[in-house]
Coordinates of C-alpha atoms in Angstrom, one line a residue:
M1 CA 13.1 -14.2 -28.5
P2 CA 9.8 -14.2 -29.9
V3 CA 6.8 -12.3 -28.0
R4 CA 4.9 -15.5 -27.4
R5 CA 8.0 -17.1 -25.6
I6 CA 8.4 -14.1 -23.6
A7 CA 4.7 -14.3 -22.7
L8 CA 4.8 -17.6 -21.5
T9 CA 7.8 -17.4 -19.8
A10 CA 6.3 -14.6 -17.7
L11 CA 3.3 -16.5 -16.6
A12 CA 5.7 -19.4 -15.9
V13 CA 7.4 -16.9 -13.2
L14 CA 4.4 -15.7 -11.8
I15 CA 3.2 -19.3 -11.1
L16 CA 6.4 -20.2 -9.7
L17 CA 6.3 -16.8 -7.5
L18 CA 3.0 -17.6 -6.2
G19 CA 3.4 -21.4 -5.5
G20 CA 6.9 -20.5 -3.9
G21 CA 5.4 -17.9 -1.7
I22 CA 2.6 -19.9 -0.6
G23 CA 5.1 -22.9 0.1
A24 CA 7.4 -20.5 2.0
G25 CA 4.6 -19.3 3.9
V26 CA 3.0 -22.7 5.0
Q27 CA 6.9 -23.9 5.9
W28 CA 7.8 -21.0 8.0
G29 CA 5.2 -18.2 8.2
G30 CA 2.3 -20.2 9.5
W31 CA 0.4 -19.9 6.2
N32 CA -2.6 -21.9 5.3
A33 CA -2.4 -23.6 2.2
A34 CA -5.6 -22.9 1.2
P35 CA -7.7 -19.5 1.1
K36 CA -9.5 -19.3 4.9
L37 CA -13.2 -19.7 4.8
A38 CA -15.8 -16.8 6.1
L39 CA -18.1 -16.8 8.8
D40 CA -21.2 -18.5 6.7
L41 CA -19.0 -21.5 5.8
E42 CA -16.5 -22.2 9.0
G43 CA -18.1 -20.2 11.8
G44 CA -16.2 -18.2 14.4
T45 CA -16.4 -15.9 17.7
Q46 CA -19.4 -13.7 18.2
I47 CA -19.1 -10.6 20.7
I48 CA -21.9 -8.7 22.2
L49 CA -21.3 -5.1 23.1
Q50 CA -23.7 -3.5 25.4
A51 CA -23.9 0.3 25.3
Q52 CA -24.5 2.8 28.0
T53 CA -23.8 6.1 28.7
T54 CA -21.9 7.6 31.7
D55 CA -24.6 10.2 32.5
G56 CA -27.4 7.7 32.3
S57 CA -29.1 9.4 29.6
T58 CA -31.1 7.4 26.8
I59 CA -29.1 6.0 23.9
D60 CA -30.4 7.2 20.5
R61 CA -30.4 5.2 17.4
D62 CA -27.9 7.7 16.1
A63 CA -25.5 7.0 18.5
M64 CA -25.6 3.4 18.3
E65 CA -25.2 3.5 14.4
Q66 CA -22.2 5.8 14.5
A67 CA -20.7 3.2 17.1
R68 CA -21.3 0.5 14.7
Q69 CA -19.5 2.3 11.9
I70 CA -16.4 3.3 14.0
I71 CA -16.0 -0.1 15.0
S72 CA -16.6 -1.4 11.5
Q73 CA -13.8 1.2 10.3
R74 CA -11.6 0.2 12.9
V75 CA -11.9 -3.7 12.4
N76 CA -11.8 -3.3 8.5
A77 CA -8.6 -0.8 9.1
M78 CA -7.2 -4.3 10.6
G79 CA -7.9 -6.2 7.6
V80 CA -10.3 -8.6 8.9
A81 CA -12.5 -9.4 5.8
E82 CA -16.2 -10.8 6.0
T83 CA -16.9 -9.7 9.6
E84 CA -20.3 -8.9 10.4
I85 CA -21.3 -6.2 12.9
S86 CA -24.8 -5.0 13.6
V87 CA -27.0 -3.2 16.2
Q88 CA -29.7 -5.6 17.9
G89 CA -31.9 -4.7 20.4
G90 CA -31.1 -0.9 20.5
T91 CA -28.4 -0.8 23.1
N92 CA -26.5 -3.9 22.0
I93 CA -23.7 -4.1 18.8
V94 CA -23.1 -7.8 17.8
I95 CA -19.8 -8.4 16.0
D96 CA -19.5 -12.0 14.3
V97 CA -15.6 -12.4 13.4
P98 CA -14.9 -15.7 11.1
G99 CA -12.3 -18.1 12.5
T100 CA -10.5 -17.9 15.7
L101 CA -10.5 -14.3 17.2
D102 CA -6.6 -13.1 17.4
Q103 CA -5.3 -11.1 20.1
A104 CA -5.2 -7.8 18.1
T105 CA -8.5 -8.2 16.8
S106 CA -9.6 -8.7 20.3
D107 CA -8.1 -5.8 21.4
A108 CA -9.6 -3.3 19.0
L109 CA -12.8 -4.7 19.6
R110 CA -12.7 -3.8 23.5
Q111 CA -11.4 -0.5 22.5
T112 CA -14.8 1.1 23.2
A113 CA -14.0 4.0 25.5
A114 CA -14.1 7.6 24.0
M115 CA -10.8 9.1 23.1
A116 CA -9.4 12.8 24.5
F117 CA -6.7 15.0 24.2
R118 CA -5.2 15.8 27.6
P119 CA -2.4 17.9 28.3
V120 CA 0.5 16.3 30.5
L121 CA 1.2 17.9 33.8
G122 CA 3.7 15.5 34.4
A123 CA 5.5 11.8 33.6
V124 CA 6.8 9.5 36.2
A125 CA 8.2 5.9 36.2
P126 CA 5.5 3.3 36.5
E127 CA 5.7 2.9 39.9
G128 CA 6.4 6.4 41.1
D129 CA 5.0 8.7 43.8
G130 CA 4.9 11.7 42.0
S131 CA 8.3 13.5 43.6
A132 CA 9.9 13.8 39.8
L133 CA 6.8 16.5 38.7
P134 CA 8.1 19.4 37.8
S135 CA 7.6 22.5 40.4
D136 CA 6.9 25.2 37.9
G137 CA 5.4 25.8 34.4
G138 CA 8.8 25.7 32.5
G139 CA 7.9 22.4 30.5
A140 CA 10.7 20.5 31.7
S141 CA 10.3 16.9 30.4
D142 CA 8.8 15.6 27.5
A143 CA 6.1 13.3 28.0
G144 CA 7.2 11.1 25.5
G145 CA 10.4 10.1 27.4
D146 CA 12.9 11.8 25.6
S147 CA 15.0 15.1 26.3
G148 CA 13.6 18.6 26.7
T149 CA 14.1 19.3 23.2
G150 CA 11.6 16.5 21.8
E151 CA 14.4 15.2 19.5
T152 CA 14.9 11.5 18.9
S153 CA 18.0 10.1 17.3
S154 CA 16.4 6.8 16.8
A155 CA 12.9 5.3 15.9
P156 CA 10.8 4.8 19.3
A157 CA 9.7 1.6 20.5
D158 CA 6.0 2.8 20.3
P159 CA 3.9 5.7 18.9
A160 CA 4.0 7.5 22.5
Q161 CA 7.7 8.7 22.0
G162 CA 6.6 11.4 19.6
Q163 CA 6.9 15.3 18.5
F164 CA 4.0 17.9 17.8
T165 CA 4.3 20.6 15.0
G166 CA 1.6 22.5 13.9
A167 CA 0.5 22.5 10.3
L168 CA 0.2 26.5 9.7
S169 CA 2.1 29.5 10.9
S170 CA 3.0 29.8 14.7
D171 CA 0.7 32.3 15.6
Q172 CA 1.5 33.7 19.1
T173 CA -1.5 35.5 19.8
L174 CA -3.3 32.5 21.3
A175 CA -0.9 32.0 23.8
D176 CA -2.1 34.5 26.4
Q177 CA -5.3 32.6 27.0
A178 CA -3.8 30.5 29.6
G179 CA -7.0 30.4 31.9
T180 CA -10.5 30.4 31.3
D181 CA -13.7 32.9 31.7
S182 CA -14.8 31.5 34.6
G183 CA -11.7 31.7 36.5
E184 CA -11.0 28.2 36.7
P185 CA -7.1 27.0 36.1
A186 CA -6.3 26.3 32.3
A187 CA -6.5 22.6 31.9
W188 CA -2.4 22.7 31.4
S189 CA -1.8 24.5 34.7
L190 CA -0.1 23.4 37.6
D191 CA -2.9 24.7 39.7
Q192 CA -4.4 21.4 38.8
L193 CA -2.2 19.8 41.1
D194 CA -4.0 19.5 44.4
A195 CA -3.4 16.9 47.3
D196 CA -6.0 14.4 45.8
V197 CA -4.5 14.3 42.6
Q198 CA -1.0 13.6 44.1
A199 CA -2.7 11.0 46.1
E200 CA -3.8 9.2 43.4
L201 CA -0.4 9.4 41.5
G202 CA 1.3 7.8 44.0
A203 CA -1.3 4.9 44.4
V204 CA -1.8 4.1 40.6
D205 CA 0.5 1.3 39.5
C206 CA 1.2 1.3 35.8
T207 CA 3.1 -2.1 35.7
D208 CA -0.2 -3.5 34.8
P209 CA -1.7 -1.0 32.1
S210 CA -4.9 -2.9 31.8
A211 CA -5.9 -3.0 35.4
Q212 CA -6.0 0.9 35.2
Q213 CA -8.4 1.1 32.1
E214 CA -12.0 0.6 34.0
R215 CA -11.2 3.3 36.8
I216 CA -9.9 5.7 34.1
A217 CA -13.1 5.2 32.1
Q218 CA -15.1 6.2 34.9
A219 CA -13.4 9.7 35.4
K220 CA -15.0 12.9 34.5
S221 CA -13.5 14.7 31.7
D222 CA -13.3 18.0 33.3
E223 CA -11.0 16.7 36.2
P224 CA -7.3 15.5 35.9
I225 CA -6.5 11.8 35.9
V226 CA -3.6 9.4 35.9
A227 CA -2.9 7.2 33.0
C228 CA -0.7 4.7 31.9
A229 CA 1.6 4.1 28.7
P230 CA 0.0 0.9 26.8
D231 CA 3.6 -1.2 27.7
G232 CA 3.6 0.3 31.4
S233 CA 6.7 2.2 30.6
A234 CA 5.6 5.2 32.1
K235 CA 2.8 6.9 34.3
Y236 CA 1.4 10.2 33.3
L237 CA -0.5 12.9 35.1
L238 CA -2.9 14.4 32.7
G239 CA -5.0 17.6 33.0
P240 CA -8.7 18.0 32.2
E241 CA -9.9 16.8 28.7
V242 CA -9.3 19.9 26.2
V243 CA -10.6 18.3 23.0
P244 CA -12.8 14.9 22.7
G245 CA -11.5 12.4 20.4
S246 CA -14.8 12.4 18.3
A247 CA -13.6 16.1 17.1
V248 CA -10.7 14.1 15.0
E249 CA -12.2 14.8 11.4
D250 CA -9.4 12.7 9.7
A251 CA -5.9 11.1 10.0
S252 CA -3.9 10.1 7.7
V253 CA 0.2 8.8 7.1
G254 CA 2.5 11.2 5.2
A255 CA 6.4 10.6 4.7
E256 CA 8.5 13.1 6.7
T257 CA 10.8 15.5 5.3
S258 CA 13.8 17.7 6.7
S259 CA 13.7 21.4 6.6
T260 CA 15.6 21.4 3.2
G261 CA 12.7 19.0 1.6
Q262 CA 14.7 15.9 2.1
A263 CA 12.7 12.4 3.0
T264 CA 14.3 11.2 6.1
G265 CA 13.0 8.0 5.7
Y266 CA 10.8 8.3 8.5
Y267 CA 6.8 9.1 8.7
L268 CA 4.5 11.3 10.2
V269 CA 0.8 11.4 11.3
N270 CA -1.5 14.2 10.0
M271 CA -4.7 15.1 11.7
R272 CA -7.5 17.6 11.4
F273 CA -10.1 18.5 13.6
T274 CA -13.6 20.0 13.4
D275 CA -14.2 23.4 13.1
A276 CA -16.0 23.6 16.6
V277 CA -13.1 22.3 18.5
G278 CA -10.3 23.5 16.4
Q279 CA -10.0 26.7 18.3
D280 CA -9.8 24.6 21.7
F281 CA -7.1 22.6 20.4
A282 CA -5.0 25.8 19.1
D283 CA -5.3 27.2 22.8
M284 CA -3.7 24.4 24.3
T285 CA -0.8 23.9 21.8
S286 CA 0.0 27.6 22.0
A287 CA 0.1 27.6 25.5
L288 CA 2.3 24.9 25.9
Y289 CA 4.4 26.0 23.2
N290 CA 4.8 29.4 25.2
G291 CA 5.8 27.7 28.3
Q292 CA 2.5 28.2 30.2
G293 CA 1.9 24.5 31.0
A294 CA 3.3 22.2 33.6
T295 CA 5.1 20.4 30.4
S296 CA 5.1 21.1 26.5
A297 CA 3.2 17.9 25.9
F298 CA -0.2 16.9 25.7
A299 CA -1.5 13.2 25.5
I300 CA -3.8 11.4 23.5
V301 CA -5.7 8.9 25.5
L302 CA -7.7 5.9 24.0
D303 CA -9.5 3.3 26.4
G304 CA -7.6 4.8 29.2
L305 CA -4.2 4.7 27.8
V306 CA -1.8 7.0 26.9
I307 CA -1.0 6.0 23.1
S308 CA 0.6 9.0 22.4
A309 CA 2.2 12.0 24.2
P310 CA 4.0 14.3 21.6
T311 CA 5.7 17.5 22.7
V312 CA 4.7 20.8 21.1
E313 CA 7.2 21.9 18.6
E314 CA 4.9 24.7 17.1
P315 CA 1.5 25.6 17.8
S316 CA -1.5 24.9 15.4
P317 CA -4.0 27.7 15.1
G318 CA -6.1 26.0 12.0
G319 CA -7.0 22.8 13.5
E320 CA -4.7 20.7 11.5
A321 CA -1.4 19.3 12.7
S322 CA 1.3 16.7 12.6
I323 CA 2.8 14.2 15.0
S324 CA 6.5 13.0 14.0
G325 CA 9.0 10.9 16.0
N326 CA 10.8 8.8 13.6
F327 CA 8.1 6.5 13.1
T328 CA 8.1 3.8 11.0
Q329 CA 5.2 3.2 8.5
D330 CA 3.5 0.6 10.6
Q331 CA 3.7 2.7 13.6
A332 CA 2.6 5.9 11.9
S333 CA -0.5 4.0 10.1
Q334 CA -1.4 2.5 13.9
L335 CA -1.3 5.7 15.2
A336 CA -3.5 7.3 12.6
D337 CA -5.9 4.4 12.7
Q338 CA -6.5 4.9 16.3
L339 CA -6.8 8.5 15.6
K340 CA -9.3 8.2 12.9
F341 CA -11.5 5.3 14.4
G342 CA -10.7 5.7 18.5
A343 CA -13.8 7.8 19.6
L344 CA -17.0 6.4 20.2
P345 CA -20.2 8.5 20.9
I346 CA -21.1 6.0 23.8
Q347 CA -19.6 3.9 26.2
L348 CA -19.6 0.0 25.1
D349 CA -19.0 -2.9 27.3
V350 CA -18.4 -6.4 26.5
A351 CA -21.3 -8.6 27.6
S352 CA -20.4 -11.9 26.1
E353 CA -18.1 -13.8 23.9
Q354 CA -18.8 -17.2 22.5
Q355 CA -18.0 -19.5 19.5
I356 CA -20.8 -19.6 16.9
S357 CA -21.2 -22.6 14.1
A358 CA -21.3 -22.0 10.6
T359 CA -24.6 -20.6 9.1
L360 CA -24.1 -22.8 6.0
G361 CA -21.3 -25.1 6.5
A362 CA -19.4 -27.5 4.7
D363 CA -22.2 -29.2 3.1
Q364 CA -23.0 -25.9 1.0
L365 CA -19.2 -25.3 0.1
T366 CA -19.1 -28.8 -1.3
M367 CA -22.4 -28.5 -3.4
G368 CA -21.1 -24.8 -4.5
L369 CA -17.8 -26.6 -5.8
I370 CA -19.7 -29.4 -7.4
A371 CA -21.9 -26.5 -9.1
G372 CA -18.6 -25.2 -10.4
L373 CA -17.3 -28.7 -11.6
I374 CA -20.7 -29.0 -13.4
G375 CA -20.7 -25.5 -15.2
L376 CA -16.7 -26.3 -16.2
A377 CA -17.6 -29.6 -17.6
L378 CA -20.5 -28.2 -19.6
V379 CA -18.2 -25.3 -20.7
V380 CA -15.4 -27.9 -21.9
L381 CA -18.0 -30.0 -23.5
Y382 CA -19.1 -27.2 -25.7
A383 CA -16.0 -26.0 -26.4
F384 CA -14.8 -29.6 -28.1
L385 CA -18.2 -29.5 -29.9
Q386 CA -17.6 -25.9 -31.3
Y387 CA -13.8 -26.0 -31.8
R388 CA -12.6 -30.0 -32.0
V389 CA -9.2 -30.1 -30.9
L390 CA -8.7 -26.3 -30.7
A391 CA -10.7 -26.8 -27.5
I392 CA -7.3 -27.9 -25.5
V393 CA -6.5 -24.1 -25.4
T394 CA -9.7 -23.5 -23.7
T395 CA -9.3 -26.5 -21.5
S396 CA -5.7 -25.7 -20.6
S397 CA -6.4 -21.6 -20.3
L398 CA -9.3 -22.8 -17.8
A399 CA -7.0 -24.9 -16.0
I400 CA -4.1 -22.2 -15.9
M401 CA -7.0 -19.8 -14.5
A402 CA -7.9 -22.0 -11.6
V403 CA -4.4 -22.2 -10.6
L404 CA -3.8 -18.6 -10.7
T405 CA -7.4 -17.9 -8.8
Y406 CA -6.6 -20.6 -6.0
A407 CA -3.0 -18.9 -5.6
V408 CA -3.7 -15.6 -5.7
L409 CA -6.8 -16.1 -3.0
T410 CA -4.6 -18.1 -0.8
V411 CA -1.8 -15.3 -0.9
L412 CA -4.6 -12.5 -0.1
S413 CA -5.8 -14.7 2.7
N414 CA -2.9 -15.1 4.5
L415 CA -1.7 -11.4 4.3
P416 CA -2.7 -9.7 7.5
E417 CA -3.2 -6.5 6.0
I418 CA -6.0 -8.1 3.7
G419 CA -7.2 -11.1 5.4
Y420 CA -9.2 -12.4 2.6
R421 CA -11.9 -15.2 3.3
L422 CA -13.9 -17.3 1.2
S423 CA -17.6 -17.1 1.6
L424 CA -20.3 -18.7 -0.3
A425 CA -21.1 -15.4 -2.2
G426 CA -17.3 -15.7 -3.7
V427 CA -17.6 -19.3 -4.4
A428 CA -20.5 -17.8 -6.5
G429 CA -18.1 -15.3 -7.9
L430 CA -15.9 -18.2 -8.9
I431 CA -18.6 -19.6 -10.8
V432 CA -19.7 -16.4 -12.8
A433 CA -15.8 -16.2 -13.6
I434 CA -15.9 -19.4 -15.6
A435 CA -18.3 -17.9 -17.8
F436 CA -16.5 -14.5 -18.1
T437 CA -13.0 -16.6 -19.1
A438 CA -14.8 -18.7 -21.6
D439 CA -16.4 -15.7 -23.1
S440 CA -12.9 -14.0 -23.7
F441 CA -12.0 -17.6 -25.4
I442 CA -14.9 -17.5 -27.6
V443 CA -14.6 -14.0 -28.7
Y444 CA -10.8 -14.5 -29.7
F445 CA -11.5 -17.9 -31.7
E446 CA -14.5 -16.6 -33.7
R447 CA -12.8 -13.5 -34.8
V448 CA -9.8 -16.3 -35.9
R449 CA -12.5 -18.3 -37.5
D450 CA -13.8 -15.1 -39.4
E451 CA -10.4 -14.1 -40.8
I452 CA -10.1 -17.7 -42.3
R453 CA -13.4 -17.2 -43.8
E454 CA -12.4 -13.9 -45.6
G455 CA -9.6 -15.8 -47.1
R456 CA -6.7 -15.3 -44.9
G457 CA -4.2 -18.1 -44.4
I458 CA -4.7 -19.3 -40.7
V459 CA -1.2 -17.9 -39.2
A460 CA -2.1 -14.2 -40.6
A461 CA -5.7 -15.2 -39.2
V462 CA -4.5 -15.5 -36.2
D463 CA -2.5 -12.4 -35.8
H464 CA -5.2 -10.5 -37.2
G465 CA -8.0 -11.9 -35.2
W466 CA -5.9 -10.9 -32.2
D467 CA -5.7 -7.6 -33.1
R468 CA -9.6 -7.4 -33.5
A469 CA -10.8 -9.5 -30.2
R470 CA -8.1 -7.9 -28.0
R471 CA -10.3 -4.7 -28.0
T472 CA -13.3 -6.4 -27.6
I473 CA -11.8 -8.5 -24.4
L474 CA -10.1 -5.7 -22.9
A475 CA -13.8 -3.7 -23.3
S476 CA -15.9 -6.4 -21.6
D477 CA -13.4 -7.1 -19.0
A478 CA -13.1 -3.1 -18.2
V479 CA -17.2 -3.4 -17.7
N480 CA -16.6 -6.1 -15.2
L481 CA -14.1 -4.7 -13.5
V482 CA -15.8 -1.0 -12.8
A483 CA -19.0 -3.3 -11.8
A484 CA -16.7 -5.2 -9.5
V485 CA -15.4 -2.1 -7.9
V486 CA -18.8 -0.2 -7.7
L487 CA -20.1 -3.4 -6.0
Y488 CA -17.4 -3.6 -3.7
V489 CA -17.7 -0.1 -2.4
L490 CA -21.5 0.4 -2.2
S491 CA -22.0 -2.9 -0.7
T492 CA -21.5 -4.7 2.5
G493 CA -21.2 -8.6 3.6
G494 CA -21.5 -11.2 1.5
V495 CA -22.2 -8.7 -1.5
R496 CA -18.7 -7.4 -1.1
G497 CA -17.0 -10.8 -1.0
F498 CA -18.9 -11.5 -4.4
A499 CA -17.5 -8.2 -6.0
F500 CA -13.9 -8.7 -4.5
V501 CA -13.8 -12.4 -6.1
L502 CA -15.3 -10.7 -9.4
G503 CA -12.6 -8.2 -9.4
V504 CA -9.8 -10.5 -9.0
T505 CA -10.8 -13.3 -11.8
T506 CA -11.6 -10.6 -13.9
V507 CA -8.0 -9.0 -13.9
L508 CA -6.6 -12.7 -14.0
D509 CA -8.7 -13.5 -17.3
L510 CA -6.5 -10.9 -19.0
V511 CA -3.5 -12.4 -17.5
V512 CA -4.3 -15.5 -19.0
V513 CA -5.5 -14.4 -22.3
F514 CA -2.4 -12.3 -22.8
L515 CA 0.1 -14.4 -21.6
F516 CA -1.0 -18.1 -22.2
T517 CA -4.2 -18.1 -24.6
H518 CA -2.9 -16.0 -27.5
P519 CA 0.9 -17.5 -27.1
V520 CA -0.3 -20.8 -27.5
L521 CA -2.6 -20.3 -30.3
Q522 CA 0.3 -18.8 -32.0
A523 CA 2.6 -21.6 -31.4
L524 CA -0.2 -24.0 -32.8
A525 CA -0.9 -22.3 -36.0
R526 CA 2.8 -22.7 -37.1
T527 CA 2.3 -26.7 -36.3
R528 CA 1.1 -29.2 -39.5
F529 CA -2.3 -30.0 -37.9
F530 CA -3.5 -26.6 -37.0
G531 CA -1.5 -24.5 -39.7
K532 CA -2.4 -26.7 -42.6
G533 CA -5.9 -26.9 -41.2
H534 CA -6.9 -30.3 -40.6
P535 CA -10.8 -30.8 -40.5
M536 CA -10.6 -31.8 -36.9
S537 CA -8.3 -28.7 -35.8
G538 CA -11.5 -26.3 -35.7
L539 CA -9.8 -24.2 -38.3
D540 CA -10.1 -25.9 -41.4
P541 CA -11.2 -23.4 -43.9
A542 CA -13.8 -25.9 -45.7
V543 CA -15.5 -26.7 -42.7
L544 CA -16.0 -23.2 -41.9
G545 CA -17.1 -22.5 -45.3
R546 CA -14.7 -20.2 -46.7
S547 CA -16.9 -17.9 -49.0
V548 CA -13.6 -16.3 -51.3
P549 CA -11.3 -18.1 -53.5
A550 CA -8.2 -19.2 -51.9
Y551 CA -4.8 -19.7 -53.3
A552 CA -4.0 -23.3 -53.9
G553 CA -0.4 -23.4 -55.3
R554 CA 1.0 -23.2 -58.7
G555 CA -0.8 -20.2 -59.9
R556 CA -4.2 -21.5 -59.1
L557 CA -7.1 -20.6 -56.6
R558 CA -9.1 -23.1 -55.2
D559 CA -12.7 -22.1 -54.5
A560 CA -15.1 -22.4 -51.3
E561 CA -16.7 -25.6 -52.9
E562 CA -13.3 -27.4 -53.7
R563 CA -12.4 -29.8 -51.1
R564 CA -8.4 -30.5 -50.5
E565 CA -7.8 -33.8 -52.1
T566 CA -5.9 -36.9 -49.8
I567 CA -2.8 -38.5 -51.5
A568 CA -4.6 -41.6 -52.2
E569 CA -7.3 -39.5 -54.1
R570 CA -4.7 -37.2 -55.9
K571 CA -3.1 -40.6 -57.4
A572 CA -6.4 -42.2 -58.3
R573 CA -7.2 -38.8 -60.3
L574 CA -4.0 -38.7 -62.0
A575 CA -4.3 -42.4 -63.2
R576 CA -7.8 -41.8 -64.4
E577 CA -7.0 -39.0 -66.2
S578 CA -3.7 -40.7 -67.6
A579 CA -6.1 -43.7 -68.9
E580 CA -8.7 -41.0 -70.3
E581 CA -5.7 -39.5 -72.2
S582 CA -4.6 -42.7 -73.5
G583 CA -7.7 -43.9 -74.5
A584 CA -8.2 -40.9 -76.7
T585 CA -5.1 -41.2 -78.3
E586 CA -5.7 -45.1 -79.4
Q587 CA -8.9 -44.0 -81.2
E588 CA -7.8 -40.9 -82.8
D589 CA -5.0 -43.8 -84.3
E590 CA -7.9 -46.3 -85.4
R591 CA -9.5 -43.4 -87.2

């Protein structure tokens, strides 16, 4: 099969896959059949978070900016595109989310309390009264709900079912530091269980975890607390805070391997603490590992809920550790995001939530699309004036480009991991893409026409012209792609929407040129109309002004000034030459 047929077949398969995927998503997956619109074109939801400190101190600008960045990272990690987050009035963070606010995003925006690492003193049923708490420091029960070994035989229902292992050597020298210099009991000691704590444990009802979040948010960091699992499946008695969540420097997902180095098919979460608190975390894990705590587990508390409570399988003296527990990739990613983006330097409360209208609206979108259509029409008109019938290749390529762009943006818009939304800046990117795409065609066509001017046949000119044009097209699109990536990374808001569309259309330009434009032109060059250089084909050597002699058949050359005869002209010329020869013969006979 010729290469051109393979390319055209691959393009057809790609279009069918995109179209079939969109159709299936609309039919069974609740997808939209068109790209979703951004805040400036559709409107959305505005949430205002009001900042306050627990000790009543003044909120400085740096703390507000850090809070804004963390919320932005948290939202971006969920794939919510075109969200605008800004600080207003010194104490308010305004979040504008395009479209209808889904529950997952709403919950993420409300997770504004600080994250903390606390030792687990015990775990009971949601409505338990504490009678099942351990009576010694043996670390009898796993806080995640499994057996004391901390091993699980299947993937847990949520990230709270985890195991902890230190990333470095199991140095035991830190295990002796069970108390503090001031004589106060260690945070993981059973001495924290006084009568007030026992009474609170019996009073808290974790069958409704959200009802307990405000109570825990107001608790002091140096006192024990009672916290709930996110799904209300367990109630935890936790010691004082040992490490604040803001000390998590980084968290990432990795593949879990067995002791022999074989992949288990599960994932783990790697986390790293800042140097300032790495020693505190090492003290806690060493003490829990050596049985000096009420249990062998510690809890990660976010917004008053225990998002993970792994048992310590190995201490971590280096401030780096891993959490495992037969996690799926989604579970591990969720926990990593919570660790990485969960800590805020201040406490934020939801002051208001309201629907907002589009800042630009459908009229602006319509005007942008009209501008794009006008630009497209001008490009097509120029192509027909410059390349005559060859312009059908340009027009068809632009149509294929439009179909692919629409399909790809629709898919990216409906994928929850990406959540792309088309803004007016994105529409501007689409208009600019018309020029980039047309530029690729012009480079290719002009290379082919140059080859014809130099004396090559049309079929050979198409092949040699492609070899020369391909390098230019690749270099040009590479520059566009680098510019799009840099602009996307360094910019925010609508500019990122423009850069995203620019990058997508640049890649699609290469797809169209390689899989459609070149194969189609190769096929057309082998037809009589284009291959013989019809004057209206756009590839006629005479019209292009061929500057070197060309082979005309029967051992003779045709120069650049010689025009190809039609059949009628050839018959007339032959008759005239025959008559002239007959007249010359008669004159000789008369002599």
